[in-house]
Amino acid sequence: MRSSPTTLPEGCSGAALAARLLARLRTYGGPPVSLMEVCGTHTVAVARMGLRRLLPTGVRLRSGPGCPVCVTPVEVFDEALALAAEPGVILATYGDALRVPGSVGSLADVRARGADVRVVYGAAEALALARREPRREVVLLGLGFETTAPGVAWAVLQARREGLSNFTVLSAHKALMPALHVLLRDPELAVAGLLCPGHASMVLGSRAYAPLAQTYRVPCAVAGFEPEEVLLGLGCLLDQIARGEARVDNAYPSAVPADGNPTALRVLGQVFELTDSRWRGLGALPGSGYEVAPEYGAYDARRRFLAGRTFPGQEPAGCACAGVLRGRVEPADCPLFGDRCTPHSPVGACMVSSEGACGAQYRFREV
Ligand code: SF4
């Protein structure tokens, strides 16, 4: 792996640099290609910039499955709804998950009917809630990739250290790499370059993408989320493509070490184990879900409260989120987009989440 051939000049940032990078991007003279941003935060940044309209002719940027709430299958929301309905339970969740439809309504719906559903900004807040409410069971709906999962793992370790027995996690955490393998093997998508997420890469490390670059001969670039950082990452991809190269460029070296965050990875591996897991849009992927390890079973809400129960996981009728998350369907091609499905009245998860491709396209009027 080589580091990026292009680095941010010292003291140079913001609009002027973005303009220069964009001008350089538009000189691309290589073959027509489809690139993919695999992170919901990049999806929003790209939509906010109106970048798709500015890309050189023949360069297409698709959204991938990087919005954590969006890839969480319906049955997990059904599990959360069932737990929220239990007497004595406080269901703690991130704001994005509140309005995602389960098979029969959302957490916001059951909250309106009296269930105790609380929005938290992180695992530490859910843990604090458990300390304050010792007679209640606090269940944290844990969502996200390697960005958020280590914080939840830390909370479990801290709960054990403190002897807190009323804190559990309903884990829907996902591992990023198995999904990327599936997408890069998809001949219909023919992804020619991956814009890799800055935040998950802080934990995973830029080197983690090297097997993808080597196995599929696909250029990868780790990028931050400011306009100039996104443009720098895309420039790295197009440079590689034009030269017929496939490696990992770290275009976010100020935040992403080559080997990631060893402490976060250790905590993650201590509390969770990788199991087969279902993704909205991608189906069941081997070794792609972080489940609470048996040793920490006392903190596993699924094991403690839902053992033996199954949930229907009924997708909303007509919703094309599965295709959107695979990069096969553009949000605006869903018949419900902007009509029956809007951020005010969302039908599918990709419209609810602040990082969803449908919501981003609608809010920033990319179509
Ligand atoms: Fe699903 Fe709405 Fe997006 Fe259609 S527009 S794919 S219904 S979230």
Coordinates of C-alpha atoms and ligand atoms in Angstrom, one line a residue:
M1 CA 0.0 0.0 0.0
R2 CA 1.2 3.5 -0.8
S3 CA 0.1 6.6 0.8
S4 CA -1.9 9.2 -1.2
P5 CA 0.0 11.0 -4.0
T6 CA -2.0 14.1 -3.3
T7 CA -2.1 15.7 0.2
L8 CA -3.8 18.8 1.4
P9 CA -1.3 21.7 1.2
E10 CA -0.4 23.2 4.5
G11 CA -2.6 26.1 5.6
C12 CA -4.8 25.6 2.5
S13 CA -8.4 24.5 3.1
G14 CA -12.1 25.4 2.5
A15 CA -13.7 26.7 -0.6
A16 CA -10.6 27.8 -2.5
L17 CA -9.0 24.3 -2.1
A18 CA -12.3 22.6 -3.0
A19 CA -12.6 24.7 -6.2
R20 CA -9.0 23.7 -7.2
L21 CA -9.6 20.1 -6.5
L22 CA -12.9 20.1 -8.4
A23 CA -11.2 21.7 -11.4
R24 CA -8.6 19.1 -11.3
L25 CA -11.2 16.3 -11.0
R26 CA -12.9 17.6 -14.1
T27 CA -9.8 17.0 -16.2
Y28 CA -10.4 13.2 -15.8
G29 CA -10.0 11.7 -19.3
G30 CA -10.3 8.0 -18.4
P31 CA -13.0 5.5 -19.2
P32 CA -16.6 5.8 -17.9
V33 CA -16.8 4.5 -14.4
S34 CA -19.1 4.0 -11.4
L35 CA -17.6 4.9 -8.1
M36 CA -19.3 4.2 -4.8
E37 CA -19.4 6.1 -1.5
V38 CA -20.0 3.5 1.2
C39 CA -20.8 5.8 4.0
G40 CA -24.0 7.6 4.9
T41 CA -22.0 10.7 6.1
H42 CA -20.4 10.8 2.6
T43 CA -23.8 10.4 1.0
V44 CA -25.0 13.5 2.9
A45 CA -21.8 15.5 2.2
V46 CA -22.1 14.7 -1.6
A47 CA -25.8 15.6 -1.7
R48 CA -25.2 18.9 0.2
M49 CA -22.4 19.9 -2.2
G50 CA -24.5 19.0 -5.2
L51 CA -21.4 17.1 -6.3
R52 CA -23.1 14.5 -8.6
R53 CA -24.0 17.2 -11.0
L54 CA -20.4 18.5 -11.1
L55 CA -18.6 15.2 -11.8
P56 CA -16.9 14.7 -15.1
T57 CA -18.9 13.2 -17.9
G58 CA -18.9 9.4 -17.6
V59 CA -18.2 9.4 -13.8
R60 CA -21.1 8.2 -11.7
L61 CA -21.2 8.1 -8.0
R62 CA -23.5 5.6 -6.4
S63 CA -24.5 5.4 -2.7
G64 CA -23.7 2.2 -0.9
P65 CA -25.0 0.5 2.3
G66 CA -23.2 2.8 4.8
C67 CA -26.2 4.2 6.6
P68 CA -26.4 2.2 9.8
V69 CA -30.1 2.7 10.4
C70 CA -30.9 1.9 6.8
V71 CA -29.1 -1.5 6.7
T72 CA -30.7 -2.6 10.0
P73 CA -33.4 -5.1 9.0
V74 CA -37.0 -4.7 9.9
E75 CA -37.0 -7.6 12.4
V76 CA -34.5 -5.7 14.6
F77 CA -37.0 -2.8 14.9
D78 CA -39.7 -5.4 15.7
E79 CA -37.5 -6.7 18.5
A80 CA -37.0 -3.2 19.8
L81 CA -40.8 -2.6 19.6
A82 CA -41.4 -5.8 21.6
L83 CA -38.9 -4.8 24.3
A84 CA -40.3 -1.2 24.5
A85 CA -43.7 -2.7 25.2
E86 CA -42.4 -4.7 28.2
P87 CA -43.3 -3.1 31.6
G88 CA -40.3 -1.6 33.4
V89 CA -38.2 -1.3 30.2
I90 CA -36.6 1.9 29.1
L91 CA -35.7 1.5 25.4
A92 CA -32.7 3.8 24.6
T93 CA -31.9 4.6 21.0
Y94 CA -30.4 7.1 18.7
G95 CA -32.7 9.7 17.2
D96 CA -32.4 8.3 13.7
A97 CA -33.9 5.0 14.7
L98 CA -37.0 6.5 16.3
R99 CA -39.2 6.8 13.2
V100 CA -37.9 3.8 11.2
P101 CA -40.9 1.6 10.5
G102 CA -41.0 -1.9 12.0
S103 CA -43.6 -4.4 10.8
V104 CA -46.3 -2.7 12.9
G105 CA -45.3 0.9 13.5
S106 CA -42.2 2.6 14.8
L107 CA -40.6 3.4 18.2
A108 CA -42.0 6.9 17.9
D109 CA -45.5 5.4 17.6
V110 CA -45.2 3.2 20.7
R111 CA -43.7 6.1 22.6
A112 CA -46.8 8.2 21.7
R113 CA -48.9 5.4 23.2
G114 CA -46.9 5.5 26.5
A115 CA -43.9 3.3 26.0
D116 CA -40.7 4.7 27.6
V117 CA -38.5 5.2 24.6
R118 CA -35.6 7.7 25.1
V119 CA -33.3 9.2 22.6
V120 CA -29.6 9.1 23.6
Y121 CA -26.5 10.4 21.9
G122 CA -24.2 7.6 22.8
A123 CA -23.8 4.4 24.9
A124 CA -22.4 6.4 27.9
E125 CA -25.7 8.3 28.1
A126 CA -27.7 5.0 28.2
L127 CA -25.4 3.7 30.9
A128 CA -26.0 6.9 32.9
L129 CA -29.7 6.2 32.5
A130 CA -29.3 2.7 34.0
R131 CA -27.4 4.2 37.0
R132 CA -30.2 6.7 37.6
E133 CA -33.0 4.2 37.2
P134 CA -31.9 1.1 39.1
R135 CA -35.4 -0.4 39.3
R136 CA -35.9 -0.2 35.5
E137 CA -34.3 -2.3 32.7
V138 CA -32.4 0.0 30.3
V139 CA -32.0 -1.6 26.8
L140 CA -29.8 0.2 24.4
L141 CA -30.6 -0.5 20.7
G142 CA -27.0 -0.6 19.4
L143 CA -26.7 0.4 15.7
G144 CA -23.8 1.2 13.5
F145 CA -20.5 -0.1 12.2
E146 CA -17.1 -0.1 13.7
T147 CA -17.5 3.7 14.3
T148 CA -20.1 3.2 17.2
A149 CA -19.7 -0.4 18.2
P150 CA -16.5 0.1 20.3
G151 CA -18.3 2.7 22.5
V152 CA -21.1 0.2 23.1
A153 CA -18.6 -2.5 24.0
W154 CA -16.9 -0.1 26.4
A155 CA -20.3 0.5 28.0
V156 CA -20.8 -3.2 28.6
L157 CA -17.4 -3.5 30.2
Q158 CA -18.1 -0.5 32.4
A159 CA -21.5 -1.9 33.4
R160 CA -19.8 -5.1 34.5
R161 CA -17.1 -3.2 36.4
E162 CA -19.8 -1.2 38.3
G163 CA -22.0 -4.3 38.9
L164 CA -24.9 -2.7 37.0
S165 CA -27.4 -5.5 36.2
N166 CA -30.1 -3.4 34.6
F167 CA -28.2 -2.4 31.4
T168 CA -28.4 -4.5 28.3
V169 CA -27.7 -4.1 24.6
L170 CA -29.9 -5.1 21.7
S171 CA -27.1 -5.3 19.1
A172 CA -27.6 -4.6 15.5
H173 CA -24.0 -3.6 15.0
K174 CA -22.5 -4.5 11.6
A175 CA -19.0 -5.2 10.3
L176 CA -18.3 -3.1 7.2
M177 CA -15.9 -5.4 5.3
P178 CA -18.3 -8.4 4.5
A179 CA -20.7 -6.0 2.8
L180 CA -17.9 -4.4 0.7
H181 CA -16.9 -7.9 -0.5
V182 CA -20.5 -8.6 -1.6
L183 CA -20.7 -5.3 -3.5
L184 CA -17.4 -5.6 -5.2
R185 CA -18.3 -9.1 -6.4
D186 CA -21.6 -7.8 -8.0
P187 CA -21.0 -7.8 -11.7
E188 CA -24.1 -5.6 -12.2
L189 CA -22.7 -2.9 -10.1
A190 CA -19.2 -3.0 -11.6
V191 CA -17.8 -0.7 -8.9
A192 CA -14.6 0.8 -10.2
G193 CA -13.6 2.7 -7.0
L194 CA -14.5 2.9 -3.4
L195 CA -14.7 6.1 -1.4
C196 CA -14.1 4.6 2.1
P197 CA -15.5 6.2 5.3
G198 CA -13.3 8.4 7.4
H199 CA -14.8 7.6 10.7
A200 CA -15.1 3.8 10.6
S201 CA -11.6 3.8 9.1
M202 CA -10.3 5.6 12.3
V203 CA -11.0 2.3 14.0
L204 CA -10.3 -0.2 11.2
G205 CA -7.3 1.6 9.7
S206 CA -6.7 2.4 6.0
R207 CA -4.7 -0.8 5.7
A208 CA -7.9 -2.8 6.2
Y209 CA -9.0 -2.0 2.7
A210 CA -5.8 -3.4 1.1
P211 CA -7.3 -7.0 0.6
L212 CA -10.2 -5.4 -1.3
A213 CA -7.9 -3.4 -3.6
Q214 CA -5.8 -6.5 -4.3
T215 CA -8.6 -9.1 -4.6
Y216 CA -10.9 -7.1 -6.9
R217 CA -8.3 -4.7 -8.5
V218 CA -10.4 -1.8 -7.3
P219 CA -9.0 1.5 -6.2
C220 CA -9.9 2.6 -2.6
A221 CA -9.5 6.0 -1.0
V222 CA -10.2 6.9 2.6
A223 CA -11.7 10.4 2.8
G224 CA -13.0 12.9 5.4
F225 CA -16.3 14.7 5.1
E226 CA -15.5 18.3 4.3
P227 CA -16.0 19.2 0.6
E228 CA -12.3 19.4 0.0
E229 CA -11.7 16.1 1.7
V230 CA -14.4 14.3 -0.4
L231 CA -13.0 15.9 -3.6
L232 CA -9.5 14.8 -2.6
G233 CA -10.7 11.2 -2.1
L234 CA -12.5 11.2 -5.4
G235 CA -9.4 12.6 -7.1
C236 CA -7.3 9.8 -5.7
L237 CA -9.7 7.3 -7.1
L238 CA -9.8 8.8 -10.6
D239 CA -6.0 9.2 -10.6
Q240 CA -5.6 5.5 -9.9
I241 CA -8.2 4.5 -12.5
A242 CA -6.6 6.7 -15.2
R243 CA -3.2 5.0 -14.4
G244 CA -4.7 1.5 -14.3
E245 CA -3.7 1.1 -10.6
A246 CA -5.5 -0.3 -7.6
R247 CA -4.3 0.5 -4.1
V248 CA -5.5 2.2 -1.0
D249 CA -4.9 5.9 -0.8
N250 CA -5.3 7.5 2.6
A251 CA -6.7 10.9 1.8
Y252 CA -7.5 11.5 5.5
P253 CA -4.2 10.9 7.2
S254 CA -4.7 13.5 9.9
A255 CA -7.4 11.2 11.4
V256 CA -6.9 7.7 10.0
P257 CA -3.9 5.7 11.0
A258 CA -2.9 2.8 8.8
D259 CA -3.6 0.3 11.5
G260 CA -6.6 1.9 13.0
N261 CA -7.3 2.2 16.7
P262 CA -5.9 -0.9 18.5
T263 CA -7.7 -0.1 21.8
A264 CA -11.1 0.2 20.1
L265 CA -10.5 -3.0 18.1
R266 CA -9.5 -4.9 21.3
V267 CA -12.6 -3.8 23.2
L268 CA -14.8 -4.6 20.2
G269 CA -13.3 -8.1 20.0
Q270 CA -13.6 -8.6 23.7
V271 CA -17.3 -7.9 24.1
F272 CA -18.7 -8.9 20.7
E273 CA -18.3 -11.9 18.4
L274 CA -18.9 -11.9 14.7
T275 CA -21.9 -13.9 13.6
D276 CA -24.0 -14.3 10.5
S277 CA -26.3 -11.4 10.2
R278 CA -29.1 -10.1 8.0
W279 CA -28.8 -6.7 6.3
R280 CA -31.6 -4.8 4.7
G281 CA -30.9 -5.0 1.0
L282 CA -28.0 -7.4 1.2
G283 CA -29.6 -10.4 2.9
A284 CA -27.7 -12.7 5.3
L285 CA -23.9 -12.2 5.2
P286 CA -21.6 -14.6 7.0
G287 CA -19.6 -13.1 9.9
S288 CA -21.1 -9.6 9.4
G289 CA -22.9 -8.9 12.7
Y290 CA -21.5 -8.0 16.1
E291 CA -23.4 -10.0 18.7
V292 CA -22.7 -9.8 22.4
A293 CA -20.3 -12.7 23.2
P294 CA -21.6 -15.4 25.5
E295 CA -19.2 -14.4 28.3
Y296 CA -21.1 -11.1 28.4
G297 CA -24.6 -12.7 28.0
A298 CA -25.9 -10.9 31.1
Y299 CA -25.7 -7.7 29.0
D300 CA -27.3 -9.2 25.9
A301 CA -31.0 -8.1 25.6
R302 CA -31.7 -10.7 22.9
R303 CA -30.4 -13.5 25.1
R304 CA -32.1 -12.2 28.3
F305 CA -35.5 -11.1 27.1
L306 CA -36.2 -12.4 23.6
A307 CA -34.9 -16.0 23.6
G308 CA -37.1 -18.3 21.5
R309 CA -39.1 -15.4 19.9
T310 CA -39.2 -14.7 16.2
F311 CA -40.3 -11.5 14.5
P312 CA -41.9 -11.1 11.0
G313 CA -39.6 -8.4 9.6
Q314 CA -42.2 -7.2 7.1
E315 CA -40.7 -4.6 4.7
P316 CA -43.0 -1.7 3.8
A317 CA -45.0 -2.4 0.7
G318 CA -43.5 -0.8 -2.4
C319 CA -40.3 0.4 -0.7
A320 CA -37.2 0.0 -2.8
C321 CA -34.7 0.5 0.0
A322 CA -33.2 -2.9 -0.7
G323 CA -32.2 -1.9 -4.2
V324 CA -31.1 1.6 -3.0
L325 CA -28.8 0.0 -0.4
R326 CA -27.2 -2.3 -3.0
G327 CA -26.5 0.7 -5.3
R328 CA -28.8 -0.8 -7.9
V329 CA -31.7 1.7 -7.6
E330 CA -31.5 5.5 -7.5
P331 CA -33.7 6.9 -4.8
A332 CA -35.7 9.0 -7.4
D333 CA -36.5 5.8 -9.3
C334 CA -38.5 4.4 -6.4
P335 CA -42.2 5.1 -7.3
L336 CA -42.8 6.3 -3.8
F337 CA -40.0 8.9 -3.7
G338 CA -41.2 12.4 -3.0
D339 CA -44.8 11.3 -3.3
R340 CA -45.9 8.9 -0.7
C341 CA -42.5 8.8 0.9
T342 CA -40.9 12.1 2.2
P343 CA -38.9 13.0 5.3
H344 CA -42.1 14.2 6.9
S345 CA -44.0 11.0 6.1
P346 CA -41.3 8.3 5.5
V347 CA -42.2 4.9 4.2
G348 CA -38.7 3.3 4.3
A349 CA -35.6 3.6 6.4
C350 CA -33.5 5.3 3.7
M351 CA -35.9 8.3 3.9
V352 CA -36.0 8.4 7.7
S353 CA -32.4 8.4 8.5
S354 CA -30.3 11.6 8.4
E355 CA -27.7 9.6 6.5
G356 CA -30.1 7.7 4.2
A357 CA -29.7 8.1 0.4
C358 CA -33.4 8.9 -0.2
G359 CA -33.6 11.5 2.6
A360 CA -30.3 13.1 1.4
Q361 CA -31.5 13.3 -2.2
Y362 CA -34.9 14.7 -1.1
R363 CA -33.5 17.3 1.3
F364 CA -30.8 18.6 -1.0
R365 CA -32.9 18.3 -4.2
E366 CA -30.4 16.3 -6.1
V367 CA -32.9 15.2 -8.6
Ligands
SF4_1 FE1 -38.0 3.3 0.5 FE2 -39.0 5.8 0.4 FE3 -36.5 5.4 -0.5 FE4 -38.7 4.5 -1.8 S1 -38.1 6.7 -1.5 S2 -36.8 3.4 -1.4 S3 -40.1 4.0 -0.1 S4 -37.2 5.1 1.6

